[in-house]
PDB file of C-alpha atoms in Angstrom:
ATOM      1  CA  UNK A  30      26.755   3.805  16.861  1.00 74.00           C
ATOM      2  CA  UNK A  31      26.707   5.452  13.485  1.00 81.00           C
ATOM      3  CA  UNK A  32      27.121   3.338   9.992  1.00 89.00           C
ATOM      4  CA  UNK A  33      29.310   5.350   7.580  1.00 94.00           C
ATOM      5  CA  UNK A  34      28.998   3.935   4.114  1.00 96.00           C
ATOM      6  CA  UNK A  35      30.783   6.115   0.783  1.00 97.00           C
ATOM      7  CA  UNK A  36      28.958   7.839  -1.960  1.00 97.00           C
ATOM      8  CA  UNK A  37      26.204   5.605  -2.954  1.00 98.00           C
ATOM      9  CA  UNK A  38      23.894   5.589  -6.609  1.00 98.00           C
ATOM     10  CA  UNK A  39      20.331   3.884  -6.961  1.00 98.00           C
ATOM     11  CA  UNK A  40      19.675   3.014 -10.417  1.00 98.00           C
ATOM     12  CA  UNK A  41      16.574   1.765 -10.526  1.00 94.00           C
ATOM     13  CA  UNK A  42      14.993   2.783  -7.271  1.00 91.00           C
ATOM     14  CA  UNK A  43      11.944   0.563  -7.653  1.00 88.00           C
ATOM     15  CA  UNK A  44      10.445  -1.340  -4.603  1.00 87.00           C
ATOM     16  CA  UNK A  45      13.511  -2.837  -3.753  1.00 92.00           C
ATOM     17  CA  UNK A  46      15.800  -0.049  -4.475  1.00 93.00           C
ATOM     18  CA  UNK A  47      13.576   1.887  -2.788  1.00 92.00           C
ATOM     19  CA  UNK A  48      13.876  -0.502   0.418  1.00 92.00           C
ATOM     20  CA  UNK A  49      17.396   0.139   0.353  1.00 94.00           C
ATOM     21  CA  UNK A  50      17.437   3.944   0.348  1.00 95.00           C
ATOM     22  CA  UNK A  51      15.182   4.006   2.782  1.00 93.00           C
ATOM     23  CA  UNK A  52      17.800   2.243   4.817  1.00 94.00           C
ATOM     24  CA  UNK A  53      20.384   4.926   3.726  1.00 95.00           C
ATOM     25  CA  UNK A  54      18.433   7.520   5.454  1.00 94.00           C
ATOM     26  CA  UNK A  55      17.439   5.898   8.663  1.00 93.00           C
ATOM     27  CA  UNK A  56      19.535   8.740  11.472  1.00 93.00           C
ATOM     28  CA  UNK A  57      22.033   6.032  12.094  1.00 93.00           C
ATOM     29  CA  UNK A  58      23.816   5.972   8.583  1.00 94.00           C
ATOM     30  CA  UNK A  59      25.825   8.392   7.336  1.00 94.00           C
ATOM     31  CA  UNK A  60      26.783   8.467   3.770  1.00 95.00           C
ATOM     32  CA  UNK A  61      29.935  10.433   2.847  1.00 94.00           C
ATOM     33  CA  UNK A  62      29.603  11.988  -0.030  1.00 92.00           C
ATOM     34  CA  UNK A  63      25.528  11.383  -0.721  1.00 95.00           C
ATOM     35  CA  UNK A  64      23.148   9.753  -2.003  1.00 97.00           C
ATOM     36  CA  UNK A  65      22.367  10.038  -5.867  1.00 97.00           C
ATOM     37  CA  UNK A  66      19.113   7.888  -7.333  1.00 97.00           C
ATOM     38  CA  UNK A  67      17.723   7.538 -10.802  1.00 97.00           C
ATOM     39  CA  UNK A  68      14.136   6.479 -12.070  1.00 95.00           C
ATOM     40  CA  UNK A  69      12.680   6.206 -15.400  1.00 94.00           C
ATOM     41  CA  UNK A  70       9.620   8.985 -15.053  1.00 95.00           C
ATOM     42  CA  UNK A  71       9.963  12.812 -12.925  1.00 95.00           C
ATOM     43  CA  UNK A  72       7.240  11.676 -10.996  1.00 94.00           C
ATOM     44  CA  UNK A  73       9.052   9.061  -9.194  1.00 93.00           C
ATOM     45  CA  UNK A  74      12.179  10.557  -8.841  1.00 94.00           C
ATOM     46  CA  UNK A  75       9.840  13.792  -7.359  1.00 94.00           C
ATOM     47  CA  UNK A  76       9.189  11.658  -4.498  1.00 93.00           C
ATOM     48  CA  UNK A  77      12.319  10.536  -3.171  1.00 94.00           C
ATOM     49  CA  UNK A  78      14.019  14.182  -3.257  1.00 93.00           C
ATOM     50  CA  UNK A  79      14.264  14.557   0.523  1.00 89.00           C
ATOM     51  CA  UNK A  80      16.753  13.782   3.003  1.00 88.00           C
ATOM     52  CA  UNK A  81      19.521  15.562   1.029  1.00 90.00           C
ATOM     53  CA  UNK A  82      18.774  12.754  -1.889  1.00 96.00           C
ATOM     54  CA  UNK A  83      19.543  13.851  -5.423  1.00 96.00           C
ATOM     55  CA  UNK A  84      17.287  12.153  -7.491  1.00 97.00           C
ATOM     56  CA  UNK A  85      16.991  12.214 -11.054  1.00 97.00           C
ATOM     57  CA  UNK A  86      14.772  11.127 -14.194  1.00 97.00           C
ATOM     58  CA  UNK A  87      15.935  10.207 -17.224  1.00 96.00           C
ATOM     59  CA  UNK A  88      13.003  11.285 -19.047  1.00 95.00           C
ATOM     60  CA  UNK A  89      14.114  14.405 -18.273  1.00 95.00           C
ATOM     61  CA  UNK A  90      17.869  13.539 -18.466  1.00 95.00           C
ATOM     62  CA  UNK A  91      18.830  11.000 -21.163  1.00 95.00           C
ATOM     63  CA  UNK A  92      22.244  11.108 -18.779  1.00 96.00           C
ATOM     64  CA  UNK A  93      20.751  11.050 -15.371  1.00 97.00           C
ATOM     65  CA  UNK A  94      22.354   7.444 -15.124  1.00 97.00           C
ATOM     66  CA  UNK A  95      25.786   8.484 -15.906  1.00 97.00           C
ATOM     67  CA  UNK A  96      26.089  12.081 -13.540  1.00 97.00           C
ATOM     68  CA  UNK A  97      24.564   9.495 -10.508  1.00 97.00           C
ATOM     69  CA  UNK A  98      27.672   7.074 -10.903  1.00 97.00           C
ATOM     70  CA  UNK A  99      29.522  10.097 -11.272  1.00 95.00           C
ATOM     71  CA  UNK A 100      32.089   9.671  -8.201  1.00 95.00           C
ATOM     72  CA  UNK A 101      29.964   7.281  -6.247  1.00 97.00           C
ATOM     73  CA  UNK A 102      32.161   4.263  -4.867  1.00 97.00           C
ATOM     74  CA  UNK A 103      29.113   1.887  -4.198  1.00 98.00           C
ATOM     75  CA  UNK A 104      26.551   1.211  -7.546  1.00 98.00           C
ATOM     76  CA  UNK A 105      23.560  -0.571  -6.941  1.00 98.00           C
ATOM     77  CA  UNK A 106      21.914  -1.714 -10.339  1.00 98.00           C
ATOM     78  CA  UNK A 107      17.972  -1.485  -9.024  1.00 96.00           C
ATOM     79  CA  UNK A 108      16.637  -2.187 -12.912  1.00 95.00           C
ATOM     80  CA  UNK A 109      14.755  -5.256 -14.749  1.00 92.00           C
ATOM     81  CA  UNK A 110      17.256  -7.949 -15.397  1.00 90.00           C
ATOM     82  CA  UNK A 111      17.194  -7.644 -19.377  1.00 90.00           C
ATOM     83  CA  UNK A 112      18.125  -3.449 -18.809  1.00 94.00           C
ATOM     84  CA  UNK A 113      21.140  -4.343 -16.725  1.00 95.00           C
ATOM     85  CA  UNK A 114      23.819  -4.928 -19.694  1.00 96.00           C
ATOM     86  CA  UNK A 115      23.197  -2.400 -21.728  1.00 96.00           C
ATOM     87  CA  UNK A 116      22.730   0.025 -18.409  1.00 97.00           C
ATOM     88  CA  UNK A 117      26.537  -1.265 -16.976  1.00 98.00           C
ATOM     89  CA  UNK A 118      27.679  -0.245 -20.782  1.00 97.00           C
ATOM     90  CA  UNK A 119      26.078   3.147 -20.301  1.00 97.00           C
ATOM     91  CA  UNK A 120      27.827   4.037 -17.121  1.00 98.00           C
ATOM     92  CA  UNK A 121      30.682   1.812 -17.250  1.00 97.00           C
ATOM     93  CA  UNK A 122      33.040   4.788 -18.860  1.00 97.00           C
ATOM     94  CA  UNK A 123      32.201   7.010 -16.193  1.00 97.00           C
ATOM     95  CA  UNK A 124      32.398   5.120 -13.332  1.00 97.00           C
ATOM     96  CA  UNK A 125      35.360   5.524 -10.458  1.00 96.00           C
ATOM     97  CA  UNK A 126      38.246   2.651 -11.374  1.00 95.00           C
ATOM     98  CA  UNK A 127      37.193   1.598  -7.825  1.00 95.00           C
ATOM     99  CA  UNK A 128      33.716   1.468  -8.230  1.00 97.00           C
ATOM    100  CA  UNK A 129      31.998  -1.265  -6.582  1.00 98.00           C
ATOM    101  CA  UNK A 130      28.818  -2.036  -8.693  1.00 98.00           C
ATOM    102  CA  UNK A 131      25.869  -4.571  -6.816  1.00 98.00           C
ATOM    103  CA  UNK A 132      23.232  -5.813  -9.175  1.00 97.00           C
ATOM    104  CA  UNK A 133      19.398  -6.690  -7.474  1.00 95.00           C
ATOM    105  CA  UNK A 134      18.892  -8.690 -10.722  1.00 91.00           C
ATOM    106  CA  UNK A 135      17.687 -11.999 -10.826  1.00 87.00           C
ATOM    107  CA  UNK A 136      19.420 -14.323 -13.187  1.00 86.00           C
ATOM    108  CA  UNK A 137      22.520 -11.884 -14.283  1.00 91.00           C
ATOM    109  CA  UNK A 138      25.520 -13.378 -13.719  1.00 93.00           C
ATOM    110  CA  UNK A 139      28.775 -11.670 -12.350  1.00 96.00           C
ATOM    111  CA  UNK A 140      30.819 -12.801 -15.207  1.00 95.00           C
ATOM    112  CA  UNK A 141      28.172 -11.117 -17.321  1.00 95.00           C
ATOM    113  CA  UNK A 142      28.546  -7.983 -15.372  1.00 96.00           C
ATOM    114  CA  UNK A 143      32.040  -8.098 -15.559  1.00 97.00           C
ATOM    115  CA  UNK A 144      32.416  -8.693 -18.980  1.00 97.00           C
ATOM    116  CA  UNK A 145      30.190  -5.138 -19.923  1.00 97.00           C
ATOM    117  CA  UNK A 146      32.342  -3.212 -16.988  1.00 98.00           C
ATOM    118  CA  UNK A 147      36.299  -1.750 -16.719  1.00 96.00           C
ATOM    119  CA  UNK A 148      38.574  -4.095 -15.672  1.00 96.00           C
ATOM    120  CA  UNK A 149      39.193  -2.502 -12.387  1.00 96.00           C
ATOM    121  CA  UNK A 150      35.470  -2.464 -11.485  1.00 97.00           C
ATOM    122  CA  UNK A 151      34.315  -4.965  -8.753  1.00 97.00           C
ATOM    123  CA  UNK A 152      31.084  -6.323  -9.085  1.00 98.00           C
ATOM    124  CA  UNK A 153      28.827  -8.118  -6.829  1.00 98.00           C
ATOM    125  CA  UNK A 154      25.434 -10.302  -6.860  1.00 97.00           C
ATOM    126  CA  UNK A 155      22.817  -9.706  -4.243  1.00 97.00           C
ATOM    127  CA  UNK A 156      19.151 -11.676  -3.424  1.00 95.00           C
ATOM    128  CA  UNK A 157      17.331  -9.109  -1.227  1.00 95.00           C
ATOM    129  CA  UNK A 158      13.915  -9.977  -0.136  1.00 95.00           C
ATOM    130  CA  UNK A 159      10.508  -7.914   0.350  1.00 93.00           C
ATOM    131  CA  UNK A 160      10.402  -7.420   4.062  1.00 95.00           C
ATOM    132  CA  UNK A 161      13.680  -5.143   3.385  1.00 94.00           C
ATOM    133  CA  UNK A 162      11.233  -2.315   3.136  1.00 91.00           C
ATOM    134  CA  UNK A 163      10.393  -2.703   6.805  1.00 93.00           C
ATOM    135  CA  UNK A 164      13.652  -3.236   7.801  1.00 93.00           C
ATOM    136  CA  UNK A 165      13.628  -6.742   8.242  1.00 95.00           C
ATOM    137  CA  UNK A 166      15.156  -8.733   5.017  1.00 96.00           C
ATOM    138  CA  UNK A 167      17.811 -11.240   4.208  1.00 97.00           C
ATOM    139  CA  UNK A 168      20.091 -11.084   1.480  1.00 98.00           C
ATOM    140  CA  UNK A 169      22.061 -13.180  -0.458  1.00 98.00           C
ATOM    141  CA  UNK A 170      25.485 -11.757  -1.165  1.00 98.00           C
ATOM    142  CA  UNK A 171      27.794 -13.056  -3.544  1.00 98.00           C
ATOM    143  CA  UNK A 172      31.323 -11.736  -4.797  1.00 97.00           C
ATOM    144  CA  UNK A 173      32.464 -11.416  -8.687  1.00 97.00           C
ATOM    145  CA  UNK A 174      35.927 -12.769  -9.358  1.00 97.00           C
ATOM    146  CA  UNK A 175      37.128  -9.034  -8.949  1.00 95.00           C
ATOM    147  CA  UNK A 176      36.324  -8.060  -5.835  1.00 96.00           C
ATOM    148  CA  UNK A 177      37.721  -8.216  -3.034  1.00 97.00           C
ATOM    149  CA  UNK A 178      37.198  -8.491   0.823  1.00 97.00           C
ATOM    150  CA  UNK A 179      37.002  -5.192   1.595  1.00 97.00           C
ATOM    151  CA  UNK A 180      34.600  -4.847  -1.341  1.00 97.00           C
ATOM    152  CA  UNK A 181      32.489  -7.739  -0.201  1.00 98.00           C
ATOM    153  CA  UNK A 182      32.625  -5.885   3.629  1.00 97.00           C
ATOM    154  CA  UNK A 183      31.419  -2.530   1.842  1.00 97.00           C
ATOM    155  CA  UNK A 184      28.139  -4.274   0.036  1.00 97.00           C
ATOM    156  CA  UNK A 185      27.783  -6.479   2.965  1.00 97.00           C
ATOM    157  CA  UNK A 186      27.531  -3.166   5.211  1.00 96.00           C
ATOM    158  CA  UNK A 187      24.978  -1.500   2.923  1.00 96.00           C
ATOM    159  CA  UNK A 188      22.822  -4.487   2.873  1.00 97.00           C
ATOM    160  CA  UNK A 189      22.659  -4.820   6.482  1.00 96.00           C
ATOM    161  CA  UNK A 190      20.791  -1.705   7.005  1.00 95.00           C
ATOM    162  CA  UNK A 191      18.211  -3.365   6.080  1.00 95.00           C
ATOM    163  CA  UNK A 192      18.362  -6.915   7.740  1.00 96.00           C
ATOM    164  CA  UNK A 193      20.568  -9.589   7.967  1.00 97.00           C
ATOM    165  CA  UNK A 194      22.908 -10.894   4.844  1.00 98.00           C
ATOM    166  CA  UNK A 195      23.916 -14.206   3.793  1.00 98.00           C
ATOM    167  CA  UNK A 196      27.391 -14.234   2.026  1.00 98.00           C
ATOM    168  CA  UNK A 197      26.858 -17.223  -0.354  1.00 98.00           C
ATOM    169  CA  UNK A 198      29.129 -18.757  -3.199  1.00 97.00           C
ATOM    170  CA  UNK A 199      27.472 -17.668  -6.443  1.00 96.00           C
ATOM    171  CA  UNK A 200      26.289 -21.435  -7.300  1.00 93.00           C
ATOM    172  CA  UNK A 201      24.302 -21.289  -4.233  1.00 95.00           C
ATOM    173  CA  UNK A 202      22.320 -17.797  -5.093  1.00 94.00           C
ATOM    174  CA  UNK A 203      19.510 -19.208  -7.021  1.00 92.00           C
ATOM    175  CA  UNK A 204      18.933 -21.652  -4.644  1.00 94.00           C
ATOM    176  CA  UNK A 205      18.970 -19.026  -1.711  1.00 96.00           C
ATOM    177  CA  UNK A 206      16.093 -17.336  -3.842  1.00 94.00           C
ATOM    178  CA  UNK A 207      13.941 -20.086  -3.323  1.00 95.00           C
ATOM    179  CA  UNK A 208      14.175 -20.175   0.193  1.00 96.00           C
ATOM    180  CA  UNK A 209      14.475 -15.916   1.802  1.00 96.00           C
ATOM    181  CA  UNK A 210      13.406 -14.787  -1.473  1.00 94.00           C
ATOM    182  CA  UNK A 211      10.228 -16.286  -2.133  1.00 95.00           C
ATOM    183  CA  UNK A 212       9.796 -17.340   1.010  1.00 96.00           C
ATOM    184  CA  UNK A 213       7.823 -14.442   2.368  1.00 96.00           C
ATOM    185  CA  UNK A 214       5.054 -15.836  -0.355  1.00 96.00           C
ATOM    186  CA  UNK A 215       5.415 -19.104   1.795  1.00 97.00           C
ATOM    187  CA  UNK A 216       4.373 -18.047   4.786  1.00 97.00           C
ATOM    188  CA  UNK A 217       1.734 -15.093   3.540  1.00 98.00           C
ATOM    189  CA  UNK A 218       0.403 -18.559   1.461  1.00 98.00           C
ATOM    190  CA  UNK A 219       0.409 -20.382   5.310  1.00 97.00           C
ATOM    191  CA  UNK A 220      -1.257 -17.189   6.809  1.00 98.00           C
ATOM    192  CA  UNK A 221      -4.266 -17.032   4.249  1.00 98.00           C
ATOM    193  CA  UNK A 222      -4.936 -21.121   4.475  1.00 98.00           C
ATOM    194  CA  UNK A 223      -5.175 -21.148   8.387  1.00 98.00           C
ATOM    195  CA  UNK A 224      -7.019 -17.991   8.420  1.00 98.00           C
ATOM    196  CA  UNK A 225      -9.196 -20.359   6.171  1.00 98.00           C
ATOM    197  CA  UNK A 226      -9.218 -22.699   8.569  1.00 98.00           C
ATOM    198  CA  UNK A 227     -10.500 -20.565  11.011  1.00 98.00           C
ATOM    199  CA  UNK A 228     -13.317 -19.088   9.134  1.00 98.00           C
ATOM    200  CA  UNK A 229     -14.520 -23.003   8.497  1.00 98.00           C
ATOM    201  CA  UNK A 230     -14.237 -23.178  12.567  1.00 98.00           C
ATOM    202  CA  UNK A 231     -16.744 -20.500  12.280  1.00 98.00           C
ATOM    203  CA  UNK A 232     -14.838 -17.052  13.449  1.00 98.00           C
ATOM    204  CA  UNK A 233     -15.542 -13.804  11.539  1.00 98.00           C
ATOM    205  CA  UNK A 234     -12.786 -13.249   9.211  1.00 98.00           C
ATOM    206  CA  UNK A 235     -11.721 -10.127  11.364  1.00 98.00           C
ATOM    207  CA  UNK A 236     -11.239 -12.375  14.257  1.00 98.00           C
ATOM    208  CA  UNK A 237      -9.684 -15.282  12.067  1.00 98.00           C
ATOM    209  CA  UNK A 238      -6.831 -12.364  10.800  1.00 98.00           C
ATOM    210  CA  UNK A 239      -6.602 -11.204  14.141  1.00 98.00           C
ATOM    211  CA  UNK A 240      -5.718 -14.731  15.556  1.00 98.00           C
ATOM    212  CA  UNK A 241      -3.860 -16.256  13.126  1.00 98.00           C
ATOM    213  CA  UNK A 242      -1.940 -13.122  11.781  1.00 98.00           C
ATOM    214  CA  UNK A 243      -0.789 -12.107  15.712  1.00 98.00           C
ATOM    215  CA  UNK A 244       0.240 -15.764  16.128  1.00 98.00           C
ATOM    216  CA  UNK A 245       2.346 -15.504  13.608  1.00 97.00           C
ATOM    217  CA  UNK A 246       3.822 -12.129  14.906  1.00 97.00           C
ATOM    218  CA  UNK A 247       4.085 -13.464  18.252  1.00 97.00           C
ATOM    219  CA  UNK A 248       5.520 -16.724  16.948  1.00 97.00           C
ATOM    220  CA  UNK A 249       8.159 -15.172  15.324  1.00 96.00           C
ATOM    221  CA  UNK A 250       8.809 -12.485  17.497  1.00 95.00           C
ATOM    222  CA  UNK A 251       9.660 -15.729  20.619  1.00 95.00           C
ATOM    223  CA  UNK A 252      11.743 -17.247  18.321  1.00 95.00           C
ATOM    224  CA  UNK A 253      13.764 -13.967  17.851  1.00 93.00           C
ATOM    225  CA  UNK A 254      14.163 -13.892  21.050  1.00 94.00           C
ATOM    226  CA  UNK A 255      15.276 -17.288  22.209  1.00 91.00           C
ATOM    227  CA  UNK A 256      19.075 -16.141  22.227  1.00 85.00           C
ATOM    228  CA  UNK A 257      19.673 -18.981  24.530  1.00 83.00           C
ATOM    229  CA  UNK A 258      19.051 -21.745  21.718  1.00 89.00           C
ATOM    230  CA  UNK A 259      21.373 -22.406  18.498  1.00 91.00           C
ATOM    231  CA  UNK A 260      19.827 -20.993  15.808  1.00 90.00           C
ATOM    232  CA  UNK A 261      19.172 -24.314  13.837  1.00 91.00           C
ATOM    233  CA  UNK A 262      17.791 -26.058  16.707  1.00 93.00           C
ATOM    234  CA  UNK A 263      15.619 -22.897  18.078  1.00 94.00           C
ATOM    235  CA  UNK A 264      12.345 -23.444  15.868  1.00 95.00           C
ATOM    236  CA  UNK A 265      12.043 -27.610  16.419  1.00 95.00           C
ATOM    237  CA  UNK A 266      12.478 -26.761  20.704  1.00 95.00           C
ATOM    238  CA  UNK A 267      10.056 -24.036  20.758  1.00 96.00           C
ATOM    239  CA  UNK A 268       7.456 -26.330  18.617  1.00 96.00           C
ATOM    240  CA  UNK A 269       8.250 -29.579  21.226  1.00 96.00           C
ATOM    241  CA  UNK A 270       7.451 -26.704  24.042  1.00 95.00           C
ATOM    242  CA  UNK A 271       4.278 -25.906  22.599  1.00 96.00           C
ATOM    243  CA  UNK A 272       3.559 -29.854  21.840  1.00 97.00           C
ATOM    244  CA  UNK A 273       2.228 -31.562  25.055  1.00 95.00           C
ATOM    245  CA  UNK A 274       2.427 -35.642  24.898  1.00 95.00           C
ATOM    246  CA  UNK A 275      -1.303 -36.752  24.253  1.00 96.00           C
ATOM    247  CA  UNK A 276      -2.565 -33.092  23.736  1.00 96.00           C
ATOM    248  CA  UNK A 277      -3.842 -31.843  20.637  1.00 97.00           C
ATOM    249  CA  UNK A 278      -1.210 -29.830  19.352  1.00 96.00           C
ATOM    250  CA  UNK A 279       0.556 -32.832  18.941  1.00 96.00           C
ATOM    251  CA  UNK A 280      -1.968 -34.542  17.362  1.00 96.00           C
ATOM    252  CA  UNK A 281      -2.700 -31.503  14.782  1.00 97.00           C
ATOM    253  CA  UNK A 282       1.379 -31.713  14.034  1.00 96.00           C
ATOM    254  CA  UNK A 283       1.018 -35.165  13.171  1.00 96.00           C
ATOM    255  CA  UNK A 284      -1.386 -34.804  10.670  1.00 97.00           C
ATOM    256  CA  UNK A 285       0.446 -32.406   8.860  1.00 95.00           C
ATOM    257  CA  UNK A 286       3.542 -34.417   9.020  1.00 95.00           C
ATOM    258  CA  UNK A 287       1.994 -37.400   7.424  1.00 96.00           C
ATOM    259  CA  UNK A 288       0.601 -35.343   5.298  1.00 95.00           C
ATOM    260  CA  UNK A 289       3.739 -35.279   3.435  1.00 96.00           C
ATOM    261  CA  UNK A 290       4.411 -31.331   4.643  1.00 95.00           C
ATOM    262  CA  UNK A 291       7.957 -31.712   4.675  1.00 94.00           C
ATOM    263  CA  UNK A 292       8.254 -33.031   1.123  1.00 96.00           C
ATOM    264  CA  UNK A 293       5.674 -30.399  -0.364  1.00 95.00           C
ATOM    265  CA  UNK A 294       8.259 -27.966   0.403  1.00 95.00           C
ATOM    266  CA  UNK A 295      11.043 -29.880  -0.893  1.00 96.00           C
ATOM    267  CA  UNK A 296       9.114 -30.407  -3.892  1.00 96.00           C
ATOM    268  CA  UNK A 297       8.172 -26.974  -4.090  1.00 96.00           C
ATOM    269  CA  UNK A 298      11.481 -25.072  -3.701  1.00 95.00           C
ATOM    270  CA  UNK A 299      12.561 -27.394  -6.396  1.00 95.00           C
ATOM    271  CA  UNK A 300      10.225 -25.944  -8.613  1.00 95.00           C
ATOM    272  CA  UNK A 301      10.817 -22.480  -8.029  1.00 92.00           C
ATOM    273  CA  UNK A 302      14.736 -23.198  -8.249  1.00 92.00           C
ATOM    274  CA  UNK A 303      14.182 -25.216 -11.515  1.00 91.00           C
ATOM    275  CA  UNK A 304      11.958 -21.778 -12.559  1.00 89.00           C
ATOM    276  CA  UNK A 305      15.172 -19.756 -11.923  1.00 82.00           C
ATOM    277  CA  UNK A 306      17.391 -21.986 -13.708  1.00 83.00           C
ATOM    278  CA  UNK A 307      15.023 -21.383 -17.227  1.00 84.00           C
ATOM    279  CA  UNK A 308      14.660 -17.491 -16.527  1.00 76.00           C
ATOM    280  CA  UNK A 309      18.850 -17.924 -15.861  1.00 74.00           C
ATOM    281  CA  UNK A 310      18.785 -19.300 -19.622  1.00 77.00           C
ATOM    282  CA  UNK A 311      16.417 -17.544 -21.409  1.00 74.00           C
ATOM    283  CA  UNK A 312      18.455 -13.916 -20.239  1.00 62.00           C
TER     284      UNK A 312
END
């Protein structure tokens, strides 16, 4: 079944941005009305002309910006946090009065947004993470104090070609960072120490990638598929399956338990929400 999204603009499309058209153009989306995209150099925006993409440089264009919003209902705002005020200012006299702009920025609030945008311009916050570019992300989603439910539906529908979304208050988006957004450096952080581990246990380092990265893949890829189970109780019965009484899985468990895992992460998501909080302020 097809996914039919309105005209859509990329400003910024960077690695995420990028992630996101990619979605656009998988054969199961159609976008009425195309696809515009914008990048700082010709080179870049060289490479993502296909698929019926216009994309544009403003090197080349100083207005590139303003003829992609041009008639696009959904805006997603791709650049570095401390471009995205003065980049809403730039296109905010040209965009639609039903625009629907989504910012990728880190630390920018709505209420900022909204305050450099129309009135009658609905803006949204969004947390996408890295493995969007395979298809497989999570994003936080959170409305502005303009929009609406049918514009929360609309950026809820183009972030969900690209994985599954979390609609969060906006108090709750920094905190969502430090769990689906820098999570993937979590578990790439796990991957390296047990691969580590296995090198110690004397494996090649081929063999110790094979084994520990495939576990991982397989591990994940059960727990996917363990539609039987509520989500929230799915990972802690697939670990007590794999955990005989008296075997040594159970003993290896242990020791990382009283090692204090369980508060290391606490601790550590802390810090990386406390991190957000001073970026938040310095912006």
């Amino acid at each position: 079944m097809a996914i039919t999204l309105p005209s859509t603009a990329i400003l910024g499309a960077g690695s995420m941005g990028g992630a996101i058209l990619s979605g656009l153009l998988r054969p199961d989306v159609v976008v009425d009305g195309g696809i515009r995209v914008t990048n700082r150099t010709e080179s870049k925006a060289v490479a993502l002309r296909h698929g019926g993409v216009t994309s544009l440089a403003t090197e080349i264009d100083p207005r590139a910006n303003a003829s992609a919003v041009a008639g696009a209902r959904l805006v997603l705002i791709g650049v570095k946090p401390h471009m995205v005020v003065d980049l809403l200012r730039e296109i905010g006299p040209v965009l639609d009065a039903d625009a629907v702009v989504v910012s990728l920025a880190a630390g920018v609030t709505t209420a900022t947004m909204e305050a450099a945008l129309p009135d009658s311009v609905s803006v949204l916050r969004s947390m996408p993470n890295t493995p969007s570019v395979v298809g497989l992300g999570v994003t936080g989603l959170s409305a502005g104090s303009r929009s609406s439910d049918d514009d929360l539906a609309l950026a809820r529908a183009l972030f969900e070609v690209v994985g599954d979304v979390v609609v969060v208050d906006e108090g709750r988006i920094d905190a969502l960072s430090t769990i689906s957004g820098s999570g993937p450096a979590y578990v790439f952080y796990l991957i390296e120490r047990l691969q580590e581990a296995a090198v110690g246990l004397g494996f090649t380092a081929s063999q110790a990638a094979t084994m520990v990265q495939g576990t991982f893949r397989g591990a994940s890829g059960l727990l996917a598929a363990s539609d039987l189970l509520p989500a929230d109780e799915a990972p802690a019965e697939l670990r007590r399956r794999v955990t005989s009484p008296g075997g040594t899985t159970e003993r290896a468990v242990a020791v990382l338990a009283e090692g204090g895992l369980t508060e290391l992460f606490d601790r550590a998501t802390a810090a990386a929400l406390e991190r957000n909080r001073e970026i938040a302020a310095q912006g």
